[in-house]
Amino acid sequence: MQGEDNTTCTTPALFDNVEQPTIHIVMSITTGDFFTQLLEGAKLQAAKIDSKNEVQVAISQSDGDDDVMAKLILDAATDPNSVGILTVDGHADTLCDVINKVTNDTVPVVSFDFNGAKCSDSQILTKQNDSHLAQSVLNQALLNQGMNRNVGYVNDLNYAPLLNRNKVWEEMKAANDWNELFFVDNAANYSSAEALQKAIDTAITNSEVEVDFIYAPWDYLSVNTVKALQATSSNGTAVYGADINNDDIQVMTKPDSPWKATAGVDPRAIGAALVRMVAISASGNDLGGDDIEIPVELVTQEFLLDNNVTNMDELVLIDPELTLLGFMQACWIDSIEYDITANDQDGSDSTHEASSSDAGIFMGNKMVPLLLLIPFTALVSSW
C-alpha cells in the first residue's frame, strides 16, 4: 500500500483465516523446461509469503482441453483453503464464463498468457512483453542475416503469446522482404517432439532453395527446430527463438549450434512474480493495473559463449535483471533466493545468494552492483 512504513509491514490477515492457505495453479499444458522452471519459481515464492502459515501451491493441468480446465478452475475456487487462482494459457471463448463466476464470488484470478479482455474486469491479465520479445530477437536476425532472406517459420497460433509474437513476425517479414518458404503451423499440437521434428525436417527438405534462418518463437519449438536442422545437416541455417532456461542455454552453446538469439527472463522469476501477483491481489491491494506486462531481455549466443555461460544461475549472476528485480513486489513478501556457485578471483568456488544483504556478487572479475540486488521495497514505498 502506498505510503506504508516498511518497519511495521505485516503479512495480511487473509492468510491466517484458512487452515492451509493454497494458491491453485491451473495450466493448459506443461510441455517443456520453461514450464517446469516456472512452477519451481512459483513454489519457492509461495513458501516465502507467510512465515507463520506456509502458503501451498496446488498444480493441475488439462492437457490442452479447455472444458477440463474450466472444471479445474471451478474446483479450485470451491476449495475452502483457496486464497487465489493462477491460470496459464487457455482460451477466452471457453473459459470466460467460469472466470467471471469465480471472480464475482471474490476469488482473485491472475491469468498468464491468456487473451481474456472480454472476461471479468476483476481478472488480472499478465504476460511477457511479447512484442518486445519478438522485436528484439527479429532485430538481431536482421542485424545478423540482413534483408531479402529465405526464411522458415515454426509456430502455433492457437495460443495468445504466440499470436502476439506472430504479429511482429508478419511486420518484420514484410518490411525486410523475407521470403517465407514454409510455415509449420499448430506446432504445439504434434503428438510428440519427434513428430514435430519430422514435420520441420520435411519442410526444410522440400524447400527449393536453402533456408537462411528459421523463426520459432517458443523454446519448445526452437529446440526441436535445432534438432530438425541437425538431422538434415542444414549447417547454413540459423535459428531465432524465444525464452531462456537451462535446457535452452545447453542447446545454444553446443559447438556449431544454429540457435543465434532468444529473449525472455528466468522462468523461475516469472513463476515467482505470478505468485506474488496472486498474493497481492488476494490481500486486497492494487497491482497498478489489470493488464500487466513482464519485461524481457535479449540473450544472444555470442553473449553466452563470450561469458562462458552454461546455465541460468551463471546467467543471472551476470545479468540480475533476468530475475525481475523489484517487479510486482510487496513489503511482506521476501524475494526468492538464488544459490549460485561461481569462481572467485582467487579461483576457489563459493556459493552466493542474490539477496539484499549482498554488497555485490563476483563473476570472475565482474562485479554486480549492489543497486541491482536491492529489493524494490527498499527503494520505494510499497504495499
Short mmCIF file of C-alpha atoms in Angstrom, two decimals:
data_model
loop_
_atom_site.label_atom_id
_atom_site.label_comp_id
_atom_site.label_asym_id
_atom_site.label_seq_id
_atom_site.Cartn_x
_atom_site.Cartn_y
_atom_site.Cartn_z
CA MET A 1 0.00 0.00 0.00
CA GLN A 2 1.45 3.39 -0.92
CA GLY A 3 2.96 5.26 1.98
CA GLU A 4 3.12 2.26 4.30
CA ASP A 5 6.05 2.22 6.72
CA ASN A 6 8.02 -0.92 5.91
CA THR A 7 9.18 -1.21 9.54
CA THR A 8 5.60 -2.03 10.53
CA CYS A 9 4.78 -4.14 7.49
CA THR A 10 2.88 -7.32 8.35
CA THR A 11 1.50 -10.20 6.33
CA PRO A 12 -2.22 -9.67 5.58
CA ALA A 13 -4.56 -11.47 7.96
CA LEU A 14 -6.14 -13.22 4.98
CA PHE A 15 -3.57 -15.99 5.28
CA ASP A 16 -4.48 -16.60 8.92
CA ASN A 17 -8.14 -17.22 8.16
CA VAL A 18 -7.80 -20.61 6.48
CA GLU A 19 -6.33 -23.84 7.78
CA GLN A 20 -3.88 -24.28 4.90
CA PRO A 21 -3.71 -21.28 2.53
CA THR A 22 -3.39 -22.54 -1.04
CA ILE A 23 -2.75 -20.89 -4.37
CA HIS A 24 -4.13 -23.04 -7.18
CA ILE A 25 -2.22 -23.06 -10.47
CA VAL A 26 -4.39 -24.35 -13.31
CA MET A 27 -2.46 -24.93 -16.53
CA SER A 28 -3.47 -25.80 -20.06
CA ILE A 29 -0.18 -27.53 -20.89
CA THR A 30 3.10 -28.14 -19.08
CA THR A 31 5.28 -29.15 -22.07
CA GLY A 32 8.91 -28.08 -21.93
CA ASP A 33 11.55 -26.94 -19.47
CA PHE A 34 10.11 -23.41 -19.39
CA PHE A 35 7.01 -24.55 -17.52
CA THR A 36 9.00 -26.88 -15.25
CA GLN A 37 11.14 -23.98 -14.07
CA LEU A 38 8.19 -21.59 -13.90
CA LEU A 39 6.49 -23.94 -11.45
CA GLU A 40 9.72 -24.27 -9.47
CA GLY A 41 9.82 -20.49 -9.02
CA ALA A 42 6.13 -20.41 -8.07
CA LYS A 43 6.69 -22.95 -5.30
CA LEU A 44 9.77 -21.14 -3.99
CA GLN A 45 7.89 -17.84 -3.83
CA ALA A 46 4.77 -19.28 -2.20
CA ALA A 47 6.91 -20.63 0.62
CA LYS A 48 8.09 -17.08 1.40
CA ILE A 49 4.71 -15.36 1.58
CA ASP A 50 3.90 -16.16 5.20
CA SER A 51 6.48 -17.50 7.64
CA LYS A 52 3.79 -18.46 10.19
CA ASN A 53 1.41 -20.31 7.89
CA GLU A 54 3.20 -21.50 4.73
CA VAL A 55 1.21 -20.98 1.57
CA GLN A 56 0.90 -24.14 -0.51
CA VAL A 57 0.77 -24.47 -4.30
CA ALA A 58 -1.68 -26.93 -5.86
CA ILE A 59 -0.97 -27.63 -9.54
CA SER A 60 -3.39 -29.13 -12.06
CA GLN A 61 -3.34 -29.25 -15.86
CA SER A 62 -5.85 -30.05 -18.56
CA ASP A 63 -3.72 -31.40 -21.44
CA GLY A 64 -4.99 -28.56 -23.64
CA ASP A 65 -8.68 -29.33 -23.03
CA ASP A 66 -10.46 -26.05 -22.15
CA ASP A 67 -13.56 -27.82 -20.82
CA VAL A 68 -11.40 -29.75 -18.38
CA MET A 69 -9.57 -26.54 -17.49
CA ALA A 70 -12.86 -24.78 -16.75
CA LYS A 71 -13.81 -27.54 -14.32
CA LEU A 72 -10.40 -27.37 -12.64
CA ILE A 73 -10.79 -23.61 -12.15
CA LEU A 74 -14.20 -24.09 -10.59
CA ASP A 75 -12.87 -26.85 -8.33
CA ALA A 76 -10.04 -24.56 -7.24
CA ALA A 77 -12.47 -21.78 -6.38
CA THR A 78 -14.57 -24.06 -4.19
CA ASP A 79 -11.58 -25.27 -2.17
CA PRO A 80 -12.08 -23.75 1.32
CA ASN A 81 -8.31 -23.27 1.60
CA SER A 82 -8.01 -21.40 -1.68
CA VAL A 83 -6.67 -17.84 -1.40
CA GLY A 84 -6.28 -17.29 -5.13
CA ILE A 85 -6.02 -18.88 -8.57
CA LEU A 86 -3.37 -18.58 -11.27
CA THR A 87 -4.34 -19.79 -14.74
CA VAL A 88 -1.80 -20.41 -17.52
CA ASP A 89 -2.89 -20.37 -21.19
CA GLY A 90 -6.35 -21.49 -22.30
CA HIS A 91 -8.92 -19.72 -24.49
CA ALA A 92 -11.34 -16.99 -23.52
CA ASP A 93 -14.33 -18.24 -25.53
CA THR A 94 -14.47 -21.33 -23.31
CA LEU A 95 -13.10 -20.05 -20.01
CA CYS A 96 -14.64 -16.57 -19.62
CA ASP A 97 -17.89 -17.82 -18.08
CA VAL A 98 -16.20 -19.77 -15.30
CA ILE A 99 -13.63 -17.00 -14.67
CA ASN A 100 -16.45 -14.44 -14.42
CA LYS A 101 -18.28 -16.66 -11.94
CA VAL A 102 -15.15 -17.21 -9.85
CA THR A 103 -14.16 -13.53 -9.73
CA ASN A 104 -17.74 -12.49 -8.96
CA ASP A 105 -17.52 -14.80 -5.94
CA THR A 106 -14.44 -12.72 -4.85
CA VAL A 107 -11.80 -15.37 -5.53
CA PRO A 108 -8.88 -13.49 -7.12
CA VAL A 109 -7.76 -14.79 -10.50
CA VAL A 110 -4.48 -13.95 -12.27
CA SER A 111 -4.23 -15.29 -15.82
CA PHE A 112 -0.89 -15.67 -17.60
CA ASP A 113 -0.71 -15.83 -21.41
CA PHE A 114 -4.49 -15.59 -21.78
CA ASN A 115 -6.39 -13.32 -24.17
CA GLY A 116 -9.14 -12.57 -21.66
CA ALA A 117 -10.03 -8.95 -22.39
CA LYS A 118 -13.71 -9.98 -22.64
CA CYS A 119 -13.70 -11.68 -19.25
CA SER A 120 -14.37 -10.15 -15.85
CA ASP A 121 -12.89 -6.72 -15.12
CA SER A 122 -11.75 -8.20 -11.81
CA GLN A 123 -9.43 -10.66 -13.52
CA ILE A 124 -5.74 -9.75 -13.70
CA LEU A 125 -4.20 -10.45 -17.11
CA THR A 126 -0.45 -10.76 -17.43
CA LYS A 127 2.10 -11.91 -19.98
CA GLN A 128 5.66 -11.44 -21.04
CA ASN A 129 6.13 -8.36 -23.19
CA ASP A 130 5.66 -10.47 -26.30
CA SER A 131 6.01 -7.58 -28.73
CA HIS A 132 9.38 -6.57 -27.30
CA LEU A 133 10.43 -10.21 -27.06
CA ALA A 134 9.76 -10.83 -30.76
CA GLN A 135 11.04 -7.43 -31.88
CA SER A 136 14.38 -7.73 -30.10
CA VAL A 137 15.04 -11.22 -31.49
CA LEU A 138 13.99 -10.33 -35.03
CA ASN A 139 16.04 -7.12 -34.91
CA GLN A 140 19.00 -9.37 -34.10
CA ALA A 141 18.07 -11.61 -37.03
CA LEU A 142 18.01 -8.56 -39.29
CA LEU A 143 21.38 -7.46 -37.96
CA ASN A 144 22.89 -10.91 -38.49
CA GLN A 145 21.11 -12.00 -41.67
CA GLY A 146 20.05 -8.84 -43.47
CA MET A 147 17.14 -8.26 -45.84
CA ASN A 148 15.91 -10.39 -48.76
CA ARG A 149 16.44 -13.69 -46.94
CA ASN A 150 14.74 -17.06 -47.46
CA VAL A 151 13.15 -17.96 -44.15
CA GLY A 152 11.17 -20.68 -42.40
CA TYR A 153 8.59 -20.29 -39.65
CA VAL A 154 7.51 -22.65 -36.86
CA ASN A 155 4.65 -21.53 -34.61
CA ASP A 156 1.26 -22.36 -33.14
CA LEU A 157 -1.34 -19.61 -33.48
CA ASN A 158 -3.73 -21.26 -31.01
CA TYR A 159 -2.01 -19.57 -28.04
CA ALA A 160 -2.17 -15.90 -27.07
CA PRO A 161 1.59 -15.21 -26.64
CA LEU A 162 2.41 -16.93 -29.92
CA LEU A 163 -0.26 -14.88 -31.68
CA ASN A 164 1.28 -11.70 -30.28
CA ARG A 165 4.74 -12.74 -31.47
CA ASN A 166 3.27 -13.63 -34.86
CA LYS A 167 2.12 -10.02 -35.37
CA VAL A 168 5.69 -8.79 -35.07
CA TRP A 169 6.91 -11.57 -37.37
CA GLU A 170 4.46 -10.58 -40.10
CA GLU A 171 5.51 -6.93 -39.83
CA MET A 172 9.23 -7.69 -39.89
CA LYS A 173 8.82 -10.20 -42.72
CA ALA A 174 7.07 -7.63 -44.90
CA ALA A 175 9.39 -4.75 -44.01
CA ASN A 176 12.57 -6.71 -44.79
CA ASP A 177 11.49 -8.75 -47.81
CA TRP A 178 11.94 -12.07 -46.03
CA ASN A 179 10.62 -14.81 -48.29
CA GLU A 180 8.75 -17.36 -46.15
CA LEU A 181 9.46 -20.75 -47.70
CA PHE A 182 7.36 -22.73 -45.23
CA PHE A 183 5.20 -22.43 -42.14
CA VAL A 184 4.98 -25.39 -39.76
CA ASP A 185 1.69 -24.45 -38.04
CA ASN A 186 -0.06 -25.92 -34.98
CA ALA A 187 3.42 -26.89 -33.83
CA ALA A 188 2.49 -27.41 -30.18
CA ASN A 189 -0.15 -29.97 -31.10
CA TYR A 190 2.04 -32.64 -32.64
CA SER A 191 1.81 -35.95 -30.81
CA SER A 192 5.47 -35.87 -29.79
CA ALA A 193 8.65 -33.84 -30.13
CA GLU A 194 9.85 -36.38 -32.67
CA ALA A 195 6.73 -35.87 -34.79
CA LEU A 196 7.29 -32.10 -34.73
CA GLN A 197 10.93 -32.56 -35.73
CA LYS A 198 9.88 -34.75 -38.64
CA ALA A 199 7.44 -32.07 -39.85
CA ILE A 200 10.15 -29.40 -39.69
CA ASP A 201 12.63 -31.76 -41.35
CA THR A 202 10.17 -32.36 -44.20
CA ALA A 203 9.56 -28.64 -44.65
CA ILE A 204 13.29 -27.93 -44.83
CA THR A 205 13.94 -30.81 -47.23
CA ASN A 206 11.09 -29.76 -49.53
CA SER A 207 12.34 -26.17 -49.77
CA GLU A 208 13.65 -25.49 -53.28
CA VAL A 209 16.35 -23.13 -52.00
CA GLU A 210 18.50 -23.03 -48.88
CA VAL A 211 16.78 -21.62 -45.79
CA ASP A 212 18.78 -18.71 -44.36
CA PHE A 213 17.07 -18.77 -40.97
CA ILE A 214 14.02 -20.09 -39.13
CA TYR A 215 11.96 -18.18 -36.54
CA ALA A 216 10.47 -20.40 -33.81
CA PRO A 217 9.10 -18.12 -31.05
CA TRP A 218 8.79 -20.56 -28.14
CA ASP A 219 11.71 -22.52 -26.76
CA TYR A 220 9.97 -25.88 -27.21
CA LEU A 221 9.71 -25.01 -30.89
CA SER A 222 13.23 -23.56 -31.02
CA VAL A 223 14.84 -26.66 -29.52
CA ASN A 224 13.02 -29.01 -31.88
CA THR A 225 13.86 -26.79 -34.85
CA VAL A 226 17.54 -27.09 -33.92
CA LYS A 227 17.21 -30.89 -33.72
CA ALA A 228 15.49 -31.00 -37.11
CA LEU A 229 18.25 -28.92 -38.66
CA GLN A 230 20.90 -31.18 -37.20
CA ALA A 231 19.10 -34.22 -38.64
CA THR A 232 19.08 -32.66 -42.12
CA SER A 233 22.68 -31.38 -41.85
CA SER A 234 21.50 -27.89 -42.76
CA ASN A 235 24.61 -26.24 -41.39
CA GLY A 236 23.98 -22.87 -43.02
CA THR A 237 20.55 -22.26 -41.46
CA ALA A 238 20.27 -20.16 -38.29
CA VAL A 239 17.51 -20.29 -35.64
CA TYR A 240 15.97 -17.37 -33.75
CA GLY A 241 13.74 -18.33 -30.84
CA ALA A 242 12.19 -17.27 -27.55
CA ASP A 243 12.54 -17.94 -23.81
CA ILE A 244 15.68 -18.80 -21.87
CA ASN A 245 16.34 -21.57 -19.37
CA ASN A 246 18.91 -24.26 -18.57
CA ASP A 247 17.99 -26.53 -21.48
CA ASP A 248 17.96 -23.60 -23.91
CA ILE A 249 21.42 -22.47 -22.80
CA GLN A 250 22.76 -26.00 -23.31
CA VAL A 251 21.38 -26.09 -26.85
CA MET A 252 22.56 -22.58 -27.74
CA THR A 253 26.13 -23.12 -26.52
CA LYS A 254 26.81 -26.50 -28.11
CA PRO A 255 29.51 -26.41 -30.82
CA ASP A 256 28.07 -25.24 -34.16
CA SER A 257 24.59 -24.67 -32.68
CA PRO A 258 22.38 -22.78 -35.15
CA TRP A 259 20.38 -21.03 -32.38
CA LYS A 260 21.69 -17.46 -32.51
CA ALA A 261 19.38 -15.39 -30.29
CA THR A 262 16.47 -15.61 -27.90
CA ALA A 263 14.67 -13.33 -25.43
CA GLY A 264 12.93 -13.69 -22.08
CA VAL A 265 13.75 -13.82 -18.39
CA ASP A 266 14.41 -16.60 -15.90
CA PRO A 267 11.20 -18.68 -15.89
CA ARG A 268 11.67 -19.22 -12.14
CA ALA A 269 11.38 -15.45 -11.77
CA ILE A 270 8.20 -15.43 -13.87
CA GLY A 271 6.65 -18.13 -11.67
CA ALA A 272 7.62 -16.19 -8.55
CA ALA A 273 6.19 -12.94 -9.95
CA LEU A 274 2.89 -14.62 -10.87
CA VAL A 275 2.50 -15.97 -7.33
CA ARG A 276 3.24 -12.50 -5.92
CA MET A 277 0.51 -11.07 -8.15
CA VAL A 278 -1.99 -13.59 -6.81
CA ALA A 279 -0.98 -12.96 -3.19
CA ILE A 280 -1.04 -9.17 -3.51
CA SER A 281 -4.40 -9.27 -5.28
CA ALA A 282 -5.76 -11.63 -2.62
CA SER A 283 -4.66 -9.20 0.09
CA GLY A 284 -6.89 -6.53 -1.43
CA ASN A 285 -4.09 -4.36 -2.76
CA ASP A 286 -3.92 -2.82 -6.21
CA LEU A 287 -1.38 -4.21 -8.67
CA GLY A 288 -1.36 -0.95 -10.59
CA GLY A 289 -3.49 -2.22 -13.45
CA ASP A 290 -5.31 -5.28 -14.74
CA ASP A 291 -3.16 -5.94 -17.83
CA ILE A 292 0.45 -6.34 -16.72
CA GLU A 293 3.43 -6.98 -18.98
CA ILE A 294 6.50 -8.81 -17.68
CA PRO A 295 9.72 -7.23 -19.04
CA VAL A 296 12.08 -9.37 -21.12
CA GLU A 297 15.68 -9.16 -22.32
CA LEU A 298 17.58 -10.23 -25.43
CA VAL A 299 20.14 -13.01 -24.96
CA THR A 300 22.46 -13.86 -27.85
CA GLN A 301 24.54 -16.96 -28.46
CA GLU A 302 27.59 -14.70 -28.75
CA PHE A 303 26.98 -13.28 -25.26
CA LEU A 304 26.63 -16.75 -23.73
CA LEU A 305 29.80 -18.02 -25.37
CA ASP A 306 31.85 -14.89 -24.62
CA ASN A 307 30.93 -15.16 -20.94
CA ASN A 308 31.25 -18.96 -20.70
CA VAL A 309 27.64 -19.27 -19.51
CA THR A 310 26.45 -22.85 -19.08
CA ASN A 311 23.25 -22.44 -17.01
CA MET A 312 20.70 -19.93 -15.71
CA ASP A 313 22.42 -19.44 -12.36
CA GLU A 314 25.54 -18.22 -14.13
CA LEU A 315 23.49 -16.06 -16.50
CA VAL A 316 21.53 -14.26 -13.78
CA LEU A 317 24.77 -13.61 -11.95
CA ILE A 318 25.97 -11.62 -14.96
CA ASP A 319 22.57 -10.07 -15.69
CA PRO A 320 20.45 -9.86 -12.50
CA GLU A 321 17.66 -8.09 -14.40
CA LEU A 322 16.69 -11.55 -15.67
CA THR A 323 15.40 -12.26 -12.14
CA LEU A 324 12.78 -9.46 -12.43
CA LEU A 325 14.29 -7.41 -9.63
CA GLY A 326 11.67 -5.23 -7.97
CA PHE A 327 8.84 -6.37 -10.25
CA MET A 328 5.43 -6.78 -8.53
CA GLN A 329 6.92 -6.83 -5.05
CA ALA A 330 5.35 -6.20 -1.64
CA CYS A 331 6.99 -5.37 1.67
CA TRP A 332 5.64 -8.54 3.28
CA ILE A 333 6.89 -10.92 0.56
CA ASP A 334 10.56 -11.91 0.59
CA SER A 335 12.22 -12.45 -2.78
CA ILE A 336 13.27 -15.94 -3.78
CA GLU A 337 16.97 -16.67 -3.41
CA TYR A 338 19.44 -17.96 -5.97
CA ASP A 339 22.20 -20.24 -4.73
CA ILE A 340 24.90 -19.51 -7.26
CA THR A 341 28.35 -21.11 -7.36
CA ALA A 342 30.97 -19.10 -9.20
CA ASN A 343 34.73 -18.77 -9.34
CA ASP A 344 36.05 -16.02 -7.11
CA GLN A 345 39.14 -14.08 -8.11
CA ASP A 346 41.39 -16.47 -6.21
CA GLY A 347 39.98 -19.36 -8.25
CA SER A 348 38.11 -21.00 -5.36
CA ASP A 349 34.44 -21.93 -5.54
CA SER A 350 31.93 -20.17 -3.36
CA THR A 351 28.16 -20.02 -3.13
CA HIS A 352 26.25 -16.74 -3.14
CA GLU A 353 22.64 -15.81 -2.69
CA ALA A 354 21.20 -12.95 -4.71
CA SER A 355 19.67 -11.09 -1.78
CA SER A 356 19.58 -7.53 -0.46
CA SER A 357 22.33 -8.22 2.07
CA ASP A 358 24.99 -8.69 -0.63
CA ALA A 359 27.32 -5.79 -1.32
CA GLY A 360 27.93 -7.34 -4.72
CA ILE A 361 28.47 -10.67 -6.44
CA PHE A 362 31.64 -11.63 -8.29
CA MET A 363 31.58 -13.45 -11.60
CA GLY A 364 35.24 -13.84 -12.48
CA ASN A 365 36.40 -10.24 -12.31
CA LYS A 366 32.93 -8.76 -12.90
CA MET A 367 31.02 -7.16 -10.03
CA VAL A 368 27.22 -6.91 -9.98
CA PRO A 369 26.40 -3.54 -8.37
CA LEU A 370 24.54 -3.53 -5.07
CA LEU A 371 21.77 -1.35 -6.51
CA LEU A 372 20.68 -4.13 -8.84
CA LEU A 373 20.24 -6.52 -5.91
CA ILE A 374 18.21 -4.30 -3.57
CA PRO A 375 14.56 -5.41 -3.39
CA PHE A 376 12.04 -2.94 -4.77
CA THR A 377 10.58 -2.36 -1.31
CA ALA A 378 13.89 -0.88 -0.13
CA LEU A 379 13.81 1.67 -2.96
CA VAL A 380 10.24 2.93 -2.83
CA SER A 381 7.23 2.77 -0.57
CA SER A 382 5.35 -0.38 -1.36
CA TRP A 383 2.40 -2.40 -0.17
#
